[in-house]
Structures are given as structure tokens and as C-alpha cells.
Amino acid sequence: MKYSLFFLGLLGILPLVYSQSKQAEFDSLFQKAIRLDAIASPQAFTAAIKAITYAEQTAYNPGILKGTLWICEHYIRNGNDAQALLFAAKAEKKEPFLKGDGSVKLKRIKARSLIRMGFYEEADKTLQEALTYALKLKGDKNIPLLGAVYTDMGTNYAERNVTSHLAIEYYQKGLQLFQKMKDSDPLKPQYTFWVLVKIASFYRKQRHPAKARQYLKTAALYSGQLKNNLGKTDFYYNKGIESNTEGKIDEAKQYFQKALDIVKRERKITCKKELYYELFRVCQNLKKTDSCRYYRQQYILYSDSLHQMYRKDASVALRFFEKEKQQEIRERSLVYFLILLLCILIILVGTTKLFRDHKKFIILLEEKIAIEGRLQKNESNLNQIKKKNNLEVGTTVTLRRLVKEGNPAFLIEFKKLYPDFYDRLLVYNSETGNDMKFCALIRLNYTTIQMAEYTKSTIRAVESRKYRLRKKFNIPKDKNIYEWFQEF
């Protein structure tokens, strides 16, 4: 009897010991991937795959999910949203094994991939599911997760013009929840900073600079308490835009450079295009030719690579949706086939259902063809824009050279580049050649010192000429003459 009880007890302990052994081995492999991620991303990815493979071989479901979520984050960080979506879909099949916040994290990852690929309706559905899971959580753990879901919903709405009015509502919901977190919680400043930068970015895109500046100022109060770089890239980017708008070119360059350093350090590629473009504009204003050329080349390079990546991601996503739809059709067909054996009535119902599904499939196929057509059209438009930009850049360089040389051909070339502006000046008021040249120099944003140097005049003479132009065109005193000519 004693031996029987001992044997039964041993049988009960062995599965627990084996489970702990699996967990320890998986954790060892997974921690190696995390350590490598800070040094070499490809090796970290390989180590994570090994950890997942081990978890699959030993049927350790928590490890499979943990590793898969990390892989998804890795793909999102590197801009490969299609692969992140596929891995998230794979993890969804293991969803019953997720514990607590695991379901929320999975849905958020899937939604972020869908948002960045432009599938906003599907992202909205996924975020609604994440919201349902988050609301079921109890205790303090619920607050940051729920706030993060609301913030993601705000981001999704902000990307669509038809629903942008809802974006600020959900951003505010997220902000209120993050502010309810305990002051002792180290994640409170991180989440609060993140959503404040999101709101500032939203207002900047909506052309409300005062509100954007207000939220950036508030976000700056939390920047010294951050434990990681979540939101810092967007913060420095928005600060750079703000400084550039205010004419603080050197300060803007510093902010853009800080954002670029973070992006490079974290090996992200999705934000580089915008940062290279802004640095190109800043260096152009600072007359740094070599830096300007470098950043422009990098901008074109990343524009092309991202365009190709987005096309590829859209194709993969469409195949993914097609595959899911086909899988759904096959599963339903099997059910209908079994039901066919039972009743003629259900046969008729099943046939009707299959016909409807087929019709939906045809519609999806037509949508795919339409999307591919739009992608080709967009590619054609992008090539035309590139050609136009190259022409404008070359002409602008020629204009600046003619100004420095004092060449009379300057006005002829200026008229070619800005025909509407030139003709409008003639219609508005008949101008002398010198006045025309000064109007052109102001339109090209030349400073008083530069105009004095290139026209061989004194600074006082240039300022007098500006004053006469201001009176001649009835420019209000509180209106910047450069802005007026830009709008003119």
C-alpha cells in the first residue's frame, strides 16, 4: 500500500518537474535572444527562432506564445509588418493558452501591423477585441493596458480623415488612464510621455501648432524620467518641426539628429525617410552642400526601399486574407458536407451559403486587382514627382549661381521656374528690373545681408528697398514680408 501511494505521488510530481525543466530550458534560450538583440539583431532573431522551435518540440505553449510575440515586435521594429501579421495570426491559433494580458498584447501587435499597412477597418475590429480582453482584466494591471489600447485606437482613427475627429477622444481616454496610475509605478511617466507625444503629433498634422507646442511642452516634463526610448523619436521629430517653423534651424537639426540616432540605435527603418527629408531641408537652409546631398540621397534611397516594402507587405497581407478566407470556406464546406448526409434541406442551405462565399471571394479578388492598379498608378506618380523635384533642384542651384554672379539672365531663369509669380507681379503692379530682382530674391528667401552682398548694396539700402516694396504692395506692418511674397 505504501509503495502504491509513493508510486502515485511520483507520477503526480514528474509532470510538474518536467514542466519546470521545459520552462527553464526555454527561458535560457530566450534570454540569450534578448541579450543578443542589444548587440546584433540577426543573431537575436536566430536565437529566438531556436527558442520557439524548442518550445514547439516540447509542446511548451507559453514559450511558443512568448517567443512569437517577441518575433512580431522584432518585425514591427524593422518595418516588416506583413511578417509581423503572419506571426500574430500564428499565435492567435494558440490564443486559448494565453494568460491575462497576453491576448491584449497579441491583438495590439496585430492591429499595429494592420494600421501601418493601411487596413484600418480590420485594425479597428482587432482593437475592439483587444479592448474587450483588457476590460476583463482586474486590478491595477488593467489601467496601462487599457490606456495603451485606447491610444492605439486613437492612432488608427488619426490615420483616416473620415474618423480623425475620434482620434483625440481616444487619445484623451488613454491619457486619463495613464494619469490614474500610481506615482510609484515606473511605467507611468513612460506611458504618459508616449501618449502626449502622440497627441502633439496629431495636432501638428491637423495644423494646430499652438496645441501641438502645448502638449510637447508637457511631454518634456516627463522626458527625464524615461527608462527607454518609447515615444522619444516622435518627440524629437515634432520638436524639430516646431523649431524649424520658428526659424531655429540649428536647433531643429539637433532634434532631428537625436531622433535619427535613436532610430539607428534601435535599428528601425520606418522613421528614417522622414528624418532624412527634414535633415535635407535643414542643411539646405544652412547652405551645407555636402550634408544636403548626403541626406537627399538617403531620403531617395529609403523612399524607394520603403515603397517596395509596402508593395510587398500589401501583397503578402492580401494573400494572408485570401488564405484565411479560403480556409474559412474549406472549413464551412466540410461542415456543409457532413450536414448534406443528414438532410436535403440543409444541402440547399449549404449550397446557398457556398454561393455567397464565392461571391465574396470574387469581390475580394476584384479589390485586390484594384489595389494593385492603384499601387502601379502611385508608383508612376512617384516617378513623375522625382523627375520634377530633380528639375526644380537643378534650376534652383542655377538661380543661386546667377544671383552670386550678378548675371542679368537671373530674372529670365526665375520666370521659367516661377511663371505664375512673375506674371502676377506684372499684373499687380508694373515693376522696374531692380524691383523685380528684389521681389525675386525675397521670394527665394534671401536675407538682407545676402541681398546686400549679391546686389553690391549696403544693408541700409536693402532695408530701404524692402520698406518701399512694403508700401508699394500695401503689406501690413504686422505681416512678415517673406511670408507675404510666399503667399503672393
Coordinates of C-alpha atoms in Angstrom, one line a residue:
M1 CA 0.0 0.0 0.0
K2 CA 2.8 2.4 0.9
Y3 CA 4.6 1.6 -2.3
S4 CA 1.5 2.3 -4.3
L5 CA 1.0 5.7 -2.7
F6 CA 4.6 6.5 -3.3
F7 CA 4.3 5.5 -6.9
L8 CA 1.2 7.6 -7.4
G9 CA 2.8 10.6 -5.8
L10 CA 5.9 10.2 -8.0
L11 CA 3.6 10.1 -11.1
G12 CA 2.0 13.3 -9.9
I13 CA 5.3 15.1 -9.4
L14 CA 7.0 14.0 -12.6
P15 CA 4.9 16.1 -15.0
L16 CA 5.5 19.2 -12.7
V17 CA 9.2 18.6 -12.7
Y18 CA 9.2 18.1 -16.5
S19 CA 7.2 21.3 -17.0
Q20 CA 9.6 23.3 -14.9
S21 CA 12.5 21.8 -16.8
K22 CA 11.0 22.9 -20.1
Q23 CA 10.4 26.4 -18.8
A24 CA 14.0 26.7 -17.5
E25 CA 15.5 25.5 -20.8
F26 CA 13.2 27.8 -22.9
D27 CA 14.0 30.8 -20.6
S28 CA 17.7 30.1 -21.1
L29 CA 17.4 30.2 -24.9
F30 CA 15.0 33.1 -24.9
Q31 CA 17.2 35.3 -22.6
K32 CA 20.1 34.7 -25.0
A33 CA 18.0 36.2 -27.8
I34 CA 17.2 39.2 -25.6
R35 CA 20.8 39.8 -24.8
L36 CA 21.9 39.5 -28.4
D37 CA 19.2 41.9 -29.5
A38 CA 21.1 44.8 -28.0
I39 CA 24.3 43.7 -30.0
A40 CA 23.3 42.0 -33.2
S41 CA 19.7 41.8 -34.4
P42 CA 20.1 38.9 -36.9
Q43 CA 21.7 36.7 -34.3
A44 CA 19.0 37.6 -31.8
F45 CA 16.3 36.6 -34.3
T46 CA 18.0 33.3 -34.9
A47 CA 18.2 32.6 -31.2
A48 CA 14.5 33.5 -30.7
I49 CA 13.6 31.0 -33.5
K50 CA 15.6 28.3 -31.8
A51 CA 13.8 29.0 -28.5
I52 CA 10.4 28.8 -30.3
T53 CA 11.5 25.6 -32.1
Y54 CA 12.4 24.1 -28.7
A55 CA 9.0 25.1 -27.3
E56 CA 7.2 23.6 -30.2
Q57 CA 9.1 20.3 -29.9
T58 CA 8.3 20.0 -26.2
A59 CA 4.8 21.4 -26.6
Y60 CA 5.5 24.2 -24.2
N61 CA 2.7 26.6 -25.3
P62 CA 3.6 29.6 -23.1
G63 CA 7.1 29.6 -24.6
I64 CA 5.7 29.4 -28.1
L65 CA 3.5 32.4 -27.5
K66 CA 6.2 34.4 -25.6
G67 CA 8.7 33.8 -28.4
T68 CA 6.2 34.5 -31.2
L69 CA 5.2 37.9 -29.6
W70 CA 8.9 38.8 -29.4
I71 CA 9.3 37.9 -33.1
C72 CA 6.3 40.1 -34.0
E73 CA 7.8 43.0 -32.1
H74 CA 11.1 42.4 -33.9
Y75 CA 9.4 42.5 -37.4
I76 CA 7.5 45.7 -36.5
R77 CA 10.6 47.4 -35.3
N78 CA 12.3 46.6 -38.6
G79 CA 9.3 47.7 -40.7
N80 CA 8.3 44.2 -41.9
D81 CA 4.6 44.5 -40.9
A82 CA 3.4 41.7 -43.2
Q83 CA 5.6 39.1 -41.4
A84 CA 4.5 40.5 -38.0
L85 CA 0.9 40.0 -39.1
L86 CA 1.6 36.4 -40.2
F87 CA 3.3 35.5 -36.9
A88 CA 0.5 37.2 -34.9
A89 CA -2.0 35.1 -36.8
K90 CA 0.0 32.0 -36.0
A91 CA 0.0 33.0 -32.3
E92 CA -3.8 33.6 -32.5
K93 CA -4.2 29.9 -33.0
K94 CA -2.7 29.4 -29.6
E95 CA -4.9 32.1 -28.0
P96 CA -6.7 29.8 -25.6
F97 CA -3.4 29.2 -23.8
L98 CA -2.7 32.9 -23.4
K99 CA -2.9 34.2 -19.8
G100 CA -4.1 37.6 -18.6
D101 CA -2.6 40.4 -20.7
G102 CA -1.2 38.0 -23.4
S103 CA -4.4 38.3 -25.5
V104 CA -4.3 42.1 -25.3
K105 CA -0.6 42.2 -26.4
L106 CA -1.3 39.8 -29.3
K107 CA -4.3 41.9 -30.6
R108 CA -2.3 45.1 -30.2
I109 CA 0.6 43.8 -32.3
K110 CA -1.8 42.6 -35.0
A111 CA -3.6 45.9 -35.0
R112 CA -0.4 47.9 -35.3
S113 CA 0.7 45.9 -38.3
L114 CA -2.7 46.4 -40.0
I115 CA -2.6 50.1 -39.3
R116 CA 0.8 50.6 -40.8
M117 CA -0.3 48.7 -43.9
G118 CA -3.4 50.7 -44.3
F119 CA -6.0 48.1 -43.3
Y120 CA -7.8 50.4 -40.9
E121 CA -11.2 48.6 -40.7
E122 CA -9.5 45.3 -39.9
A123 CA -7.3 47.1 -37.3
D124 CA -10.4 48.6 -35.8
K125 CA -12.0 45.2 -35.4
T126 CA -8.8 43.8 -33.8
L127 CA -8.6 46.7 -31.4
Q128 CA -12.2 46.2 -30.4
E129 CA -11.3 42.6 -29.5
A130 CA -8.3 43.8 -27.5
L131 CA -10.5 46.3 -25.7
T132 CA -12.9 43.5 -24.7
Y133 CA -10.0 41.5 -23.3
A134 CA -8.5 44.5 -21.5
L135 CA -11.8 45.4 -19.8
K136 CA -12.0 41.8 -18.4
L137 CA -8.7 42.3 -16.5
K138 CA -8.9 43.4 -12.9
G139 CA -6.7 45.4 -10.7
D140 CA -4.0 47.9 -11.5
K141 CA -2.8 45.8 -14.3
N142 CA -5.8 46.7 -16.3
I143 CA -5.0 50.5 -16.4
P144 CA -1.9 50.7 -18.5
L145 CA -3.1 48.0 -20.9
L146 CA -6.5 49.7 -21.4
G147 CA -4.8 53.1 -21.9
A148 CA -2.5 51.6 -24.5
V149 CA -5.4 50.1 -26.4
Y150 CA -7.2 53.4 -26.4
T151 CA -4.1 55.1 -27.6
D152 CA -3.7 52.6 -30.5
M153 CA -7.4 53.2 -31.3
G154 CA -6.7 56.9 -31.5
T155 CA -3.7 56.3 -33.8
N156 CA -6.0 54.2 -36.1
Y157 CA -8.6 56.9 -36.2
A158 CA -6.0 59.6 -36.8
E159 CA -4.7 57.9 -39.9
R160 CA -8.2 58.2 -41.6
N161 CA -9.5 61.6 -42.5
V162 CA -13.1 60.5 -42.1
T163 CA -12.6 59.5 -38.4
S164 CA -9.8 61.8 -37.3
H165 CA -12.3 63.6 -35.0
L166 CA -12.5 60.5 -32.9
A167 CA -8.7 60.3 -32.6
I168 CA -8.3 63.0 -30.0
E169 CA -11.2 61.5 -28.0
Y170 CA -9.5 58.1 -27.6
Y171 CA -6.1 59.7 -27.1
Q172 CA -7.6 61.7 -24.2
K173 CA -9.1 58.5 -22.8
G174 CA -5.6 56.9 -22.8
L175 CA -4.0 59.9 -21.2
Q176 CA -6.6 60.0 -18.4
L177 CA -5.9 56.3 -17.6
F178 CA -2.2 56.7 -17.6
Q179 CA -2.5 59.7 -15.2
K180 CA -4.5 57.4 -12.9
M181 CA -1.5 55.1 -12.5
K182 CA 0.2 55.2 -9.1
D183 CA 3.1 57.7 -8.9
S184 CA 5.3 54.9 -7.6
D185 CA 4.7 53.0 -10.9
P186 CA 7.9 53.4 -13.0
L187 CA 5.9 53.0 -16.2
K188 CA 3.6 56.0 -15.5
P189 CA 6.0 58.7 -17.0
Q190 CA 6.8 56.4 -19.9
Y191 CA 3.2 55.8 -21.0
T192 CA 2.2 59.4 -20.2
F193 CA 5.1 60.8 -22.3
W194 CA 4.2 58.4 -25.2
V195 CA 0.5 59.5 -25.4
L196 CA 1.4 63.2 -25.0
V197 CA 3.7 63.0 -28.0
K198 CA 1.0 61.1 -30.0
I199 CA -1.4 63.9 -29.3
A200 CA 1.1 66.6 -30.2
S201 CA 1.9 64.8 -33.4
F202 CA -1.8 64.6 -34.2
Y203 CA -2.3 68.4 -33.7
R204 CA 0.8 69.1 -35.8
K205 CA -0.6 67.1 -38.7
Q206 CA -4.0 68.9 -38.2
R207 CA -2.1 72.2 -38.4
H208 CA -2.8 73.4 -34.9
P209 CA 0.8 74.4 -33.9
A210 CA -0.2 76.1 -30.6
K211 CA -1.9 72.9 -29.3
A212 CA 1.0 70.7 -30.5
R213 CA 3.5 73.0 -28.8
Q214 CA 1.5 72.8 -25.5
Y215 CA 1.5 69.0 -25.4
L216 CA 5.2 68.8 -26.4
K217 CA 6.0 71.2 -23.5
T218 CA 4.0 68.9 -21.1
A219 CA 5.8 65.8 -22.5
A220 CA 9.2 67.4 -21.9
L221 CA 8.4 67.4 -18.2
Y222 CA 8.5 63.5 -18.3
S223 CA 11.4 63.1 -20.6
G224 CA 14.0 62.9 -17.8
Q225 CA 12.2 60.0 -16.1
L226 CA 12.1 57.7 -19.1
K227 CA 13.6 54.2 -18.8
N228 CA 13.5 53.5 -22.6
N229 CA 13.1 55.3 -25.9
L230 CA 9.3 54.7 -26.3
G231 CA 8.0 57.9 -28.0
K232 CA 11.3 59.7 -27.9
T233 CA 11.7 59.5 -31.7
D234 CA 8.4 61.2 -32.3
F235 CA 9.1 63.7 -29.6
Y236 CA 12.4 64.9 -31.1
Y237 CA 10.9 64.8 -34.6
N238 CA 8.0 67.1 -33.5
K239 CA 10.4 69.4 -31.6
G240 CA 12.5 69.6 -34.8
I241 CA 9.5 70.6 -36.9
E242 CA 8.5 73.2 -34.3
S243 CA 12.0 74.7 -34.2
N244 CA 12.2 74.7 -38.0
T245 CA 8.9 76.5 -38.2
E246 CA 10.1 79.1 -35.8
G247 CA 13.3 79.6 -37.8
K248 CA 15.6 78.0 -35.3
I249 CA 17.4 75.9 -38.0
D250 CA 20.4 74.8 -35.9
E251 CA 18.2 73.7 -33.0
A252 CA 15.9 71.8 -35.5
K253 CA 18.9 70.0 -36.9
Q254 CA 19.9 68.9 -33.4
Y255 CA 16.5 67.5 -32.7
F256 CA 16.3 65.6 -36.0
Q257 CA 19.8 64.2 -35.4
K258 CA 18.8 63.0 -31.9
A259 CA 15.8 61.2 -33.4
L260 CA 17.9 59.7 -36.1
D261 CA 20.4 58.4 -33.6
I262 CA 17.7 56.6 -31.7
V263 CA 16.3 55.1 -34.9
K264 CA 19.7 53.9 -35.9
R265 CA 20.5 52.6 -32.4
E266 CA 17.2 50.6 -32.3
R267 CA 17.7 49.5 -36.0
K268 CA 14.3 50.9 -37.1
I269 CA 13.8 51.9 -40.7
T270 CA 10.3 53.2 -40.9
C271 CA 11.1 56.7 -39.5
K272 CA 14.4 57.2 -41.3
K273 CA 12.7 58.5 -44.5
E274 CA 11.0 61.5 -42.8
L275 CA 14.1 62.3 -40.7
Y276 CA 16.4 62.3 -43.7
Y277 CA 14.0 64.5 -45.6
E278 CA 13.8 67.1 -42.8
L279 CA 17.6 67.0 -42.3
F280 CA 18.0 67.6 -46.1
R281 CA 15.7 70.7 -45.8
V282 CA 17.6 71.9 -42.8
C283 CA 21.0 71.5 -44.4
Q284 CA 19.7 73.2 -47.5
N285 CA 18.7 76.2 -45.4
L286 CA 22.1 76.2 -43.7
K287 CA 23.8 76.0 -47.1
K288 CA 25.7 72.8 -46.1
T289 CA 26.0 71.4 -49.6
D290 CA 27.7 68.1 -48.7
S291 CA 25.3 67.2 -45.9
C292 CA 22.4 68.3 -48.0
R293 CA 23.5 66.0 -50.8
Y294 CA 24.0 63.1 -48.4
Y295 CA 20.6 63.4 -46.7
R296 CA 18.9 63.8 -50.0
Q297 CA 20.5 60.6 -51.3
Q298 CA 19.5 58.8 -48.2
Y299 CA 15.9 60.1 -48.4
I300 CA 15.6 58.9 -52.0
L301 CA 17.1 55.5 -51.1
Y302 CA 14.8 54.9 -48.2
S303 CA 11.8 56.2 -50.2
D304 CA 12.4 53.6 -52.8
S305 CA 13.1 50.8 -50.4
L306 CA 10.0 51.6 -48.3
H307 CA 7.8 51.9 -51.3
Q308 CA 9.0 48.4 -52.4
M309 CA 8.5 47.1 -48.9
Y310 CA 5.0 48.5 -48.7
R311 CA 4.1 46.9 -52.0
K312 CA 5.4 43.6 -50.8
D313 CA 3.7 43.9 -47.5
A314 CA 0.4 44.7 -49.1
S315 CA 0.7 41.7 -51.4
V316 CA 1.6 39.4 -48.5
A317 CA -1.3 40.8 -46.5
L318 CA -3.8 40.3 -49.3
R319 CA -2.5 36.7 -49.7
F320 CA -2.9 36.3 -46.0
F321 CA -6.5 37.5 -46.0
E322 CA -7.2 35.3 -49.1
K323 CA -5.7 32.3 -47.4
E324 CA -7.8 32.9 -44.2
K325 CA -10.9 33.3 -46.4
Q326 CA -10.1 30.1 -48.3
Q327 CA -9.5 28.3 -45.1
E328 CA -12.8 29.6 -43.7
I329 CA -14.5 28.4 -46.9
R330 CA -12.9 25.0 -46.7
E331 CA -14.0 24.6 -43.1
R332 CA -17.5 25.6 -43.8
S333 CA -17.6 23.3 -46.9
L334 CA -16.6 20.4 -44.6
V335 CA -19.4 21.2 -42.2
Y336 CA -21.8 21.5 -45.1
F337 CA -20.7 18.2 -46.5
L338 CA -21.4 16.4 -43.2
I339 CA -24.7 18.1 -43.0
L340 CA -25.5 17.0 -46.5
L341 CA -25.5 13.4 -45.3
L342 CA -28.2 14.2 -42.8
C343 CA -30.9 16.3 -44.6
I344 CA -31.8 17.5 -48.1
L345 CA -32.9 20.8 -46.6
I346 CA -29.5 21.5 -45.1
I347 CA -28.0 20.7 -48.5
L348 CA -29.9 23.5 -50.1
V349 CA -28.9 25.9 -47.3
G350 CA -25.3 24.9 -47.6
T351 CA -25.3 25.4 -51.3
T352 CA -26.7 28.9 -50.9
K353 CA -24.0 29.7 -48.3
L354 CA -21.2 28.5 -50.6
F355 CA -22.5 30.6 -53.4
R356 CA -22.5 33.7 -51.2
D357 CA -19.0 32.9 -50.0
H358 CA -17.8 32.5 -53.6
K359 CA -19.3 35.9 -54.5
K360 CA -17.4 37.5 -51.6
F361 CA -14.3 35.8 -52.8
I362 CA -14.8 37.3 -56.3
I363 CA -15.3 40.8 -54.7
L364 CA -12.1 40.3 -52.7
L365 CA -10.3 39.3 -55.9
E366 CA -11.6 42.4 -57.7
E367 CA -10.5 44.6 -54.7
K368 CA -7.0 43.0 -55.0
I369 CA -6.8 43.9 -58.7
A370 CA -8.0 47.4 -58.0
I371 CA -5.4 47.8 -55.2
E372 CA -2.6 46.6 -57.4
G373 CA -3.8 49.1 -60.1
R374 CA -3.6 51.9 -57.6
L375 CA -0.2 50.8 -56.5
Q376 CA 1.1 50.9 -60.1
K377 CA -0.5 54.4 -60.5
N378 CA 1.1 55.6 -57.3
E379 CA 4.5 54.3 -58.5
S380 CA 4.1 56.2 -61.7
N381 CA 3.1 59.4 -59.8
L382 CA 6.2 58.9 -57.5
N383 CA 8.5 58.7 -60.5
Q384 CA 7.0 61.9 -62.0
I385 CA 7.4 63.7 -58.7
K386 CA 11.1 62.6 -58.5
K387 CA 11.7 63.9 -62.0
K388 CA 10.0 67.2 -61.2
N389 CA 12.0 67.5 -57.9
N390 CA 15.3 66.8 -59.7
L391 CA 14.5 69.5 -62.3
E392 CA 13.5 72.0 -59.6
V393 CA 16.6 71.4 -57.5
G394 CA 18.8 71.8 -60.6
T395 CA 17.1 75.1 -61.6
T396 CA 17.3 76.4 -58.0
V397 CA 21.0 75.8 -58.0
T398 CA 21.3 77.6 -61.3
L399 CA 19.4 80.6 -59.9
R400 CA 21.6 80.9 -56.9
R401 CA 24.7 80.8 -59.1
L402 CA 23.3 83.6 -61.3
V403 CA 22.5 85.7 -58.3
K404 CA 26.0 85.4 -56.9
E405 CA 27.5 86.3 -60.4
G406 CA 25.1 89.2 -60.8
N407 CA 24.1 87.8 -64.2
P408 CA 21.2 89.6 -66.0
A409 CA 19.9 86.1 -67.0
F410 CA 18.8 85.6 -63.4
L411 CA 15.3 87.1 -64.0
I412 CA 14.8 85.0 -67.2
E413 CA 15.6 81.8 -65.3
F414 CA 13.4 82.9 -62.3
K415 CA 10.5 83.5 -64.7
K416 CA 10.9 80.0 -66.0
L417 CA 10.8 78.4 -62.5
Y418 CA 8.0 80.7 -61.1
P419 CA 6.0 81.8 -64.1
D420 CA 2.8 82.4 -62.2
F421 CA 4.6 84.5 -59.5
Y422 CA 6.3 86.6 -62.2
D423 CA 3.2 87.2 -64.2
R424 CA 1.2 88.1 -61.1
L425 CA 3.8 90.7 -60.2
L426 CA 3.4 92.3 -63.6
V427 CA -0.4 92.3 -63.4
Y428 CA -0.4 93.6 -59.8
N429 CA 2.0 96.5 -60.5
S430 CA 4.4 97.2 -63.3
E431 CA 7.8 96.8 -61.8
T432 CA 11.3 98.0 -62.7
G433 CA 14.0 95.5 -63.3
N434 CA 15.7 96.2 -59.9
D435 CA 12.3 95.9 -58.1
M436 CA 11.6 92.7 -59.9
K437 CA 15.0 91.3 -58.8
F438 CA 14.4 92.3 -55.2
C439 CA 11.0 90.7 -55.3
A440 CA 12.5 87.5 -56.7
L441 CA 15.3 87.5 -54.0
I442 CA 12.7 87.9 -51.3
R443 CA 10.6 85.1 -52.9
L444 CA 13.8 82.9 -52.7
N445 CA 14.2 83.7 -49.0
Y446 CA 17.5 85.6 -49.3
T447 CA 18.4 87.5 -46.1
T448 CA 19.1 91.2 -46.0
I449 CA 22.8 90.6 -45.7
Q450 CA 22.8 88.2 -48.7
M451 CA 20.9 90.7 -50.9
A452 CA 23.3 93.5 -49.9
E453 CA 26.2 91.3 -50.9
Y454 CA 24.8 90.0 -54.2
T455 CA 23.4 93.3 -55.4
K456 CA 26.5 95.2 -54.2
S457 CA 24.4 97.5 -52.0
T458 CA 24.6 98.5 -48.3
I459 CA 22.4 96.8 -45.8
R460 CA 20.6 100.1 -45.2
A461 CA 19.9 100.4 -48.9
V462 CA 18.4 96.9 -48.9
E463 CA 16.2 97.7 -45.9
S464 CA 15.1 100.9 -47.6
R465 CA 14.2 99.0 -50.7
K466 CA 12.2 96.5 -48.6
Y467 CA 10.4 99.4 -46.9
R468 CA 9.5 100.9 -50.3
L469 CA 8.2 97.5 -51.5
R470 CA 6.2 97.1 -48.4
K471 CA 4.5 100.5 -49.0
K472 CA 4.1 99.8 -52.7
F473 CA 2.3 96.5 -52.2
N474 CA 0.4 97.7 -49.1
I475 CA 1.8 95.0 -46.9
P476 CA 0.6 95.2 -43.3
K477 CA 3.2 96.2 -40.7
D478 CA 2.5 93.1 -38.7
K479 CA 2.9 90.8 -41.7
N480 CA 6.3 89.3 -42.5
I481 CA 7.4 90.4 -45.9
Y482 CA 8.8 86.9 -46.7
E483 CA 5.6 85.2 -45.8
W484 CA 3.6 87.7 -47.8
F485 CA 5.6 87.1 -51.0
Q486 CA 5.4 83.3 -50.4
E487 CA 1.6 83.6 -50.2
F488 CA 1.5 86.1 -53.1

